[in-house]
């Protein structure tokens, strides 16, 4: 039991030293915070701010390369000996539960998920097998997983991202811990699954009376779940207070910068009398795609990934494709690029039916349609200088060597990087800078169409705002069209002219962004909008601009 008058977690003057020769001396410095029973404290900041290191230090799991310089952790009124491994092992998983960002990486891929929960129960003292079995089913029902018997016998790869995260939550809550530390547990989830996980976690935490330290860079999550907010920058706390005070009256410039970087509605331009519609550069007509998955020794099942999807993309405009994971967005994009042999329908680029080229698009067409993928970390060759990576994309499509190198340097400057970046390698750049490099590479062949497939979903809010602004600026300068794939209607509203909403492979709704956002006709679209963060909290801070008003500037570009 928590000692009367003591918080569940107390952290005082924590400092973690970085290895000698780093850009700064400390990963975190002079961090102090408390978490009360039944309270949710959100630790907010961008990548590199020290949030995750703080959570790891509380668990006694500081990486070997780092050194705890100072600091004391108290748990339910008693000081923890973080250097005593055995003592911390008895707390981790029993009295302190940890939920990590990537559920697939947290689960053993060759062990059934029911056995993994059972193992946690057994390791921390539940010896009776029947008791563990009963607790296993109780946990699976508590995290609202359908058909607990089937789920328990499943392997991690057989579950969706949301289901896998529910298993990780069940493991963290297996012994009714007094403290839960959740490190970015919803970052990789689509907006509706994120909303479900947040409601589930908050409800279970309150039912158990546990303290919750929630680490995130997403202010939408903070608006939904926080009681108290702590903002970190460069390893230090720069602001803290109640959720309502943070959103209504942020005190620190960095806090205001984070709030100002949230996605905002793209301003609507005044109508021009009898405007001439821009020409259609990409058109899909009634695309359908079916996957055949093995079932048993000789059989297979049919899964229709895309059903009769049609859309038009016009020159200089942005068309968004919005939907949850599994809605068919990425499968449809693969059809457009002829990376999948679709069952029926047609794709037209500048009026030319791509069926005439068979299964593979010719180089002249591939030059005109390029893609920016979600993960900039895996999209670049780690052994190739980034200038050569960009120049190579131009050379493949006919540019001479010297012209390609000049084009690479021009594009680096265009996306906000310095000429010195040409000779550096991918590991020397941040995530946001790598995404800029991927954009520069996609623009090297001078395409007419740019496909952005979840290109900002994994980025911090301020970096996300910079990349969205970069897309708009480059589109205005170069005139290419963008097909923007996302699960987040907030992000779509910041950049898109038109939107196609997809569900279960088919189109639910299609039309101008303003109409979809303000007056959706489909129940599913309204469901997506309802799953967005607490709009009231954002309205308090003036973050969500009314339709027709320009978004707040987020400042310059980091070179």
PDB file of C-alpha atoms in Angstrom, residues 23 46-48 375-377 380 386 417 424-438 458-460 462-463 466-467 557-559:
ATOM      1  CA  UNK A  23      27.165  17.816 -27.957  1.00  0.00           C
ATOM      2  CA  UNK A  46      10.412  16.392 -28.852  1.00  0.00           C
ATOM      3  CA  UNK A  47      12.836  13.596 -29.652  1.00  0.00           C
ATOM      4  CA  UNK A  48      16.077  14.155 -27.767  1.00  0.00           C
ATOM      5  CA  UNK A 375      10.170   5.874 -42.230  1.00  0.00           C
ATOM      6  CA  UNK A 376      13.144   8.063 -43.225  1.00  0.00           C
ATOM      7  CA  UNK A 377      15.477   5.855 -41.160  1.00  0.00           C
ATOM      8  CA  UNK A 380      18.186   5.794 -47.063  1.00  0.00           C
ATOM      9  CA  UNK A 386      23.228  11.825 -48.943  1.00  0.00           C
ATOM     10  CA  UNK A 417      19.804  21.964 -45.509  1.00  0.00           C
ATOM     11  CA  UNK A 424      27.477  13.566 -44.729  1.00  0.00           C
ATOM     12  CA  UNK A 425      25.863  10.180 -44.056  1.00  0.00           C
ATOM     13  CA  UNK A 426      22.250   9.478 -42.948  1.00  0.00           C
ATOM     14  CA  UNK A 427      23.166   8.661 -39.328  1.00  0.00           C
ATOM     15  CA  UNK A 428      24.475  12.219 -38.921  1.00  0.00           C
ATOM     16  CA  UNK A 429      20.964  13.710 -39.334  1.00  0.00           C
ATOM     17  CA  UNK A 430      17.851  13.880 -37.184  1.00  0.00           C
ATOM     18  CA  UNK A 431      14.599  12.210 -38.227  1.00  0.00           C
ATOM     19  CA  UNK A 432      13.149  15.441 -39.571  1.00  0.00           C
ATOM     20  CA  UNK A 433      16.305  16.187 -41.545  1.00  0.00           C
ATOM     21  CA  UNK A 434      16.289  12.668 -43.014  1.00  0.00           C
ATOM     22  CA  UNK A 435      12.723  13.162 -44.182  1.00  0.00           C
ATOM     23  CA  UNK A 436      13.836  16.386 -45.896  1.00  0.00           C
ATOM     24  CA  UNK A 437      16.553  14.356 -47.633  1.00  0.00           C
ATOM     25  CA  UNK A 438      13.956  11.806 -48.775  1.00  0.00           C
ATOM     26  CA  UNK A 458       6.258   9.280 -37.038  1.00  0.00           C
ATOM     27  CA  UNK A 459       7.628  12.828 -36.584  1.00  0.00           C
ATOM     28  CA  UNK A 460       7.500  15.193 -33.615  1.00  0.00           C
ATOM     29  CA  UNK A 462       7.107  20.722 -34.599  1.00  0.00           C
ATOM     30  CA  UNK A 463       9.081  18.685 -37.179  1.00  0.00           C
ATOM     31  CA  UNK A 466       7.967  22.024 -40.744  1.00  0.00           C
ATOM     32  CA  UNK A 467       7.624  19.125 -43.221  1.00  0.00           C
ATOM     33  CA  UNK A 557      14.016  25.583 -40.646  1.00  0.00           C
ATOM     34  CA  UNK A 558      16.727  23.829 -38.722  1.00  0.00           C
ATOM     35  CA  UNK A 559      19.703  23.246 -40.996  1.00  0.00           C
TER      36      UNK A 559
END
